[in-house]
């Protein structure tokens, strides 16, 4: 029984890693001619969907399809209380916001240009980030290509 559970866990982790890299390799719709993306440069061109981390978690929990449709083609502004400041296995900066489920925070992958702001960040601070993309991974909101608002 332990072997079966171990293999199920390995398969689950494998799918998570595969999903992570598959979504990371998708071309961003707002890539500039120099190849870099910046939410602040595209803000005048695209509508902004504003929410909080808790509201986003609830919306995804109630209806993932409807939530994705509401945000489709928009920049996503997420306000939340910082639960943790981490790095993932690819050395990307991850800011986790508190949600109603403490074990499933909303995880925002920050642009590398936001490193200095992330260094100054503290747990419990309330901040707002703007993300190019948002999806639901393993039950929790997950933002990509995010920048802090100043």
PDB file of C-alpha atoms in Angstrom:
ATOM      1  CA  UNK A   1       0.000   0.000   0.000  1.00  0.00           C
ATOM      2  CA  UNK A   2       2.865   2.384   0.820  1.00  0.00           C
ATOM      3  CA  UNK A   3       4.455   1.731  -2.580  1.00  0.00           C
ATOM      4  CA  UNK A   4       1.184   2.557  -4.338  1.00  0.00           C
ATOM      5  CA  UNK A   5       0.796   5.820  -2.425  1.00  0.00           C
ATOM      6  CA  UNK A   6       4.414   6.711  -3.115  1.00  0.00           C
ATOM      7  CA  UNK A   7       3.953   6.164  -6.864  1.00  0.00           C
ATOM      8  CA  UNK A   8       0.725   8.165  -6.891  1.00  0.00           C
ATOM      9  CA  UNK A   9       2.592  10.987  -5.160  1.00  0.00           C
ATOM     10  CA  UNK A  10       5.455  10.833  -7.698  1.00  0.00           C
ATOM     11  CA  UNK A  11       3.012  10.902 -10.619  1.00  0.00           C
ATOM     12  CA  UNK A  12       1.156  13.843  -9.057  1.00  0.00           C
ATOM     13  CA  UNK A  13       4.397  15.798  -8.588  1.00  0.00           C
ATOM     14  CA  UNK A  14       5.426  14.925 -12.143  1.00  0.00           C
ATOM     15  CA  UNK A  15       2.190  16.347 -13.529  1.00  0.00           C
ATOM     16  CA  UNK A  16       2.645  19.504 -11.454  1.00  0.00           C
ATOM     17  CA  UNK A  17       6.162  20.017 -12.811  1.00  0.00           C
ATOM     18  CA  UNK A  18       4.989  19.305 -16.354  1.00  0.00           C
ATOM     19  CA  UNK A  19       2.103  21.780 -15.985  1.00  0.00           C
ATOM     20  CA  UNK A  20       4.416  24.407 -14.568  1.00  0.00           C
ATOM     21  CA  UNK A  21       6.841  24.219 -17.483  1.00  0.00           C
ATOM     22  CA  UNK A  22       4.047  23.990 -20.058  1.00  0.00           C
ATOM     23  CA  UNK A  23       2.471  27.217 -18.794  1.00  0.00           C
ATOM     24  CA  UNK A  24       5.860  28.926 -18.475  1.00  0.00           C
ATOM     25  CA  UNK A  25       6.690  28.208 -22.138  1.00  0.00           C
ATOM     26  CA  UNK A  26       3.494  29.771 -23.500  1.00  0.00           C
ATOM     27  CA  UNK A  27       4.255  33.024 -25.303  1.00  0.00           C
ATOM     28  CA  UNK A  28       2.872  36.067 -23.536  1.00  0.00           C
ATOM     29  CA  UNK A  29       0.356  38.056 -25.561  1.00  0.00           C
ATOM     30  CA  UNK A  30       1.964  41.339 -24.497  1.00  0.00           C
ATOM     31  CA  UNK A  31       5.552  40.623 -25.497  1.00  0.00           C
ATOM     32  CA  UNK A  32       7.185  43.812 -26.691  1.00  0.00           C
ATOM     33  CA  UNK A  33       9.448  43.941 -29.718  1.00  0.00           C
ATOM     34  CA  UNK A  34      12.497  43.593 -27.469  1.00  0.00           C
ATOM     35  CA  UNK A  35      11.090  40.360 -26.038  1.00  0.00           C
ATOM     36  CA  UNK A  36      10.474  41.626 -22.505  1.00  0.00           C
ATOM     37  CA  UNK A  37       7.094  41.904 -20.821  1.00  0.00           C
ATOM     38  CA  UNK A  38       6.068  44.663 -18.485  1.00  0.00           C
ATOM     39  CA  UNK A  39       2.568  44.991 -17.061  1.00  0.00           C
ATOM     40  CA  UNK A  40       3.002  48.720 -16.536  1.00  0.00           C
ATOM     41  CA  UNK A  41       3.727  49.295 -20.243  1.00  0.00           C
ATOM     42  CA  UNK A  42       0.633  47.354 -21.291  1.00  0.00           C
ATOM     43  CA  UNK A  43      -1.713  48.813 -18.645  1.00  0.00           C
ATOM     44  CA  UNK A  44      -3.171  51.497 -20.958  1.00  0.00           C
ATOM     45  CA  UNK A  45      -3.797  48.902 -23.683  1.00  0.00           C
ATOM     46  CA  UNK A  46      -5.533  46.243 -21.584  1.00  0.00           C
ATOM     47  CA  UNK A  47      -8.366  46.313 -19.082  1.00  0.00           C
ATOM     48  CA  UNK A  48      -7.486  45.479 -15.467  1.00  0.00           C
ATOM     49  CA  UNK A  49      -9.465  42.937 -13.441  1.00  0.00           C
ATOM     50  CA  UNK A  50      -9.090  43.913  -9.751  1.00  0.00           C
ATOM     51  CA  UNK A  51      -9.624  41.477  -6.886  1.00  0.00           C
ATOM     52  CA  UNK A  52      -8.201  40.301  -3.584  1.00  0.00           C
ATOM     53  CA  UNK A  53      -6.428  37.006  -2.980  1.00  0.00           C
ATOM     54  CA  UNK A  54      -9.305  35.786  -0.771  1.00  0.00           C
ATOM     55  CA  UNK A  55     -11.960  36.758  -3.352  1.00  0.00           C
ATOM     56  CA  UNK A  56      -9.964  35.095  -6.126  1.00  0.00           C
ATOM     57  CA  UNK A  57      -9.636  31.877  -4.116  1.00  0.00           C
ATOM     58  CA  UNK A  58     -13.418  31.838  -3.454  1.00  0.00           C
ATOM     59  CA  UNK A  59     -14.238  32.589  -7.090  1.00  0.00           C
ATOM     60  CA  UNK A  60     -12.034  29.737  -8.331  1.00  0.00           C
ATOM     61  CA  UNK A  61     -13.536  27.429  -5.706  1.00  0.00           C
ATOM     62  CA  UNK A  62     -17.091  28.267  -6.822  1.00  0.00           C
ATOM     63  CA  UNK A  63     -16.524  28.119 -10.602  1.00  0.00           C
ATOM     64  CA  UNK A  64     -13.085  27.940 -12.200  1.00  0.00           C
ATOM     65  CA  UNK A  65     -14.404  28.226 -15.769  1.00  0.00           C
ATOM     66  CA  UNK A  66     -16.417  31.393 -15.058  1.00  0.00           C
ATOM     67  CA  UNK A  67     -13.525  32.964 -13.144  1.00  0.00           C
ATOM     68  CA  UNK A  68     -11.075  32.325 -15.993  1.00  0.00           C
ATOM     69  CA  UNK A  69     -13.548  33.810 -18.500  1.00  0.00           C
ATOM     70  CA  UNK A  70     -13.963  36.995 -16.418  1.00  0.00           C
ATOM     71  CA  UNK A  71     -10.188  37.505 -16.434  1.00  0.00           C
ATOM     72  CA  UNK A  72      -9.549  36.433 -20.038  1.00  0.00           C
ATOM     73  CA  UNK A  73      -7.449  38.976 -21.934  1.00  0.00           C
ATOM     74  CA  UNK A  74      -7.084  41.281 -18.924  1.00  0.00           C
ATOM     75  CA  UNK A  75      -4.308  42.162 -16.543  1.00  0.00           C
ATOM     76  CA  UNK A  76      -5.121  40.853 -13.065  1.00  0.00           C
ATOM     77  CA  UNK A  77      -4.575  43.122 -10.060  1.00  0.00           C
ATOM     78  CA  UNK A  78      -4.468  41.095  -6.832  1.00  0.00           C
ATOM     79  CA  UNK A  79      -4.346  42.686  -3.383  1.00  0.00           C
ATOM     80  CA  UNK A  80      -3.407  40.492  -0.453  1.00  0.00           C
ATOM     81  CA  UNK A  81      -1.597  39.926   2.810  1.00  0.00           C
ATOM     82  CA  UNK A  82       1.815  38.304   2.364  1.00  0.00           C
ATOM     83  CA  UNK A  83       1.964  34.798   3.831  1.00  0.00           C
ATOM     84  CA  UNK A  84       5.462  33.976   2.565  1.00  0.00           C
ATOM     85  CA  UNK A  85       8.248  35.164   0.279  1.00  0.00           C
ATOM     86  CA  UNK A  86       9.946  32.207  -1.414  1.00  0.00           C
ATOM     87  CA  UNK A  87      11.793  30.945  -4.465  1.00  0.00           C
ATOM     88  CA  UNK A  88      10.748  27.925  -6.484  1.00  0.00           C
ATOM     89  CA  UNK A  89      13.030  25.264  -7.958  1.00  0.00           C
ATOM     90  CA  UNK A  90      13.753  27.480 -10.986  1.00  0.00           C
ATOM     91  CA  UNK A  91      14.883  30.313  -8.683  1.00  0.00           C
ATOM     92  CA  UNK A  92      11.806  32.425  -9.508  1.00  0.00           C
ATOM     93  CA  UNK A  93      10.460  34.725  -6.788  1.00  0.00           C
ATOM     94  CA  UNK A  94       7.124  33.526  -5.395  1.00  0.00           C
ATOM     95  CA  UNK A  95       4.949  35.759  -3.203  1.00  0.00           C
ATOM     96  CA  UNK A  96       2.210  33.805  -1.426  1.00  0.00           C
ATOM     97  CA  UNK A  97      -0.932  35.633  -0.296  1.00  0.00           C
ATOM     98  CA  UNK A  98      -3.207  34.426   2.495  1.00  0.00           C
ATOM     99  CA  UNK A  99      -6.514  32.885   1.478  1.00  0.00           C
ATOM    100  CA  UNK A 100      -9.338  31.317   3.479  1.00  0.00           C
ATOM    101  CA  UNK A 101      -7.372  28.048   3.356  1.00  0.00           C
ATOM    102  CA  UNK A 102      -4.002  28.560   5.055  1.00  0.00           C
ATOM    103  CA  UNK A 103      -2.579  25.485   3.308  1.00  0.00           C
ATOM    104  CA  UNK A 104      -3.460  26.765  -0.184  1.00  0.00           C
ATOM    105  CA  UNK A 105      -2.151  30.319  -0.569  1.00  0.00           C
ATOM    106  CA  UNK A 106      -2.484  32.314  -3.777  1.00  0.00           C
ATOM    107  CA  UNK A 107       0.997  32.090  -5.330  1.00  0.00           C
ATOM    108  CA  UNK A 108       2.257  34.919  -7.518  1.00  0.00           C
ATOM    109  CA  UNK A 109       5.389  34.366  -9.613  1.00  0.00           C
ATOM    110  CA  UNK A 110       7.152  37.699  -9.817  1.00  0.00           C
ATOM    111  CA  UNK A 111       9.228  39.088 -12.672  1.00  0.00           C
ATOM    112  CA  UNK A 112      12.978  39.027 -12.001  1.00  0.00           C
ATOM    113  CA  UNK A 113      12.940  42.839 -12.102  1.00  0.00           C
ATOM    114  CA  UNK A 114      10.937  42.815  -8.835  1.00  0.00           C
ATOM    115  CA  UNK A 115      13.747  41.262  -6.778  1.00  0.00           C
ATOM    116  CA  UNK A 116      14.636  44.450  -4.861  1.00  0.00           C
ATOM    117  CA  UNK A 117      10.982  45.005  -3.892  1.00  0.00           C
ATOM    118  CA  UNK A 118      10.674  41.362  -2.813  1.00  0.00           C
ATOM    119  CA  UNK A 119      13.795  41.686  -0.653  1.00  0.00           C
ATOM    120  CA  UNK A 120      12.198  44.576   1.260  1.00  0.00           C
ATOM    121  CA  UNK A 121       8.902  42.716   1.731  1.00  0.00           C
ATOM    122  CA  UNK A 122       7.816  41.298   5.113  1.00  0.00           C
ATOM    123  CA  UNK A 123       5.255  38.660   6.071  1.00  0.00           C
ATOM    124  CA  UNK A 124       1.944  40.244   7.043  1.00  0.00           C
ATOM    125  CA  UNK A 125       2.361  43.250   4.727  1.00  0.00           C
ATOM    126  CA  UNK A 126      -0.521  44.111   2.440  1.00  0.00           C
ATOM    127  CA  UNK A 127       0.573  44.577  -1.177  1.00  0.00           C
ATOM    128  CA  UNK A 128      -0.919  44.649  -4.650  1.00  0.00           C
ATOM    129  CA  UNK A 129       0.551  42.910  -7.680  1.00  0.00           C
ATOM    130  CA  UNK A 130      -0.456  42.986 -11.336  1.00  0.00           C
ATOM    131  CA  UNK A 131      -0.134  39.711 -13.225  1.00  0.00           C
ATOM    132  CA  UNK A 132      -0.186  38.969 -16.936  1.00  0.00           C
ATOM    133  CA  UNK A 133      -1.763  35.536 -16.433  1.00  0.00           C
ATOM    134  CA  UNK A 134      -3.743  33.764 -13.746  1.00  0.00           C
ATOM    135  CA  UNK A 135      -4.733  30.122 -13.433  1.00  0.00           C
ATOM    136  CA  UNK A 136      -5.697  27.624 -10.787  1.00  0.00           C
ATOM    137  CA  UNK A 137      -3.049  25.059  -9.898  1.00  0.00           C
ATOM    138  CA  UNK A 138      -3.808  22.294  -7.401  1.00  0.00           C
ATOM    139  CA  UNK A 139      -6.838  24.233  -6.131  1.00  0.00           C
ATOM    140  CA  UNK A 140      -5.163  27.594  -5.509  1.00  0.00           C
ATOM    141  CA  UNK A 141      -4.762  30.726  -7.652  1.00  0.00           C
ATOM    142  CA  UNK A 142      -1.403  31.040  -9.361  1.00  0.00           C
ATOM    143  CA  UNK A 143      -0.261  34.234 -11.090  1.00  0.00           C
ATOM    144  CA  UNK A 144       2.518  34.502 -13.679  1.00  0.00           C
ATOM    145  CA  UNK A 145       4.627  37.440 -14.859  1.00  0.00           C
ATOM    146  CA  UNK A 146       3.642  39.632 -11.896  1.00  0.00           C
ATOM    147  CA  UNK A 147       4.949  43.049 -10.850  1.00  0.00           C
ATOM    148  CA  UNK A 148       4.361  45.099  -7.714  1.00  0.00           C
ATOM    149  CA  UNK A 149       2.278  48.269  -8.018  1.00  0.00           C
ATOM    150  CA  UNK A 150       4.085  51.351  -6.737  1.00  0.00           C
TER     151      UNK A 150
END
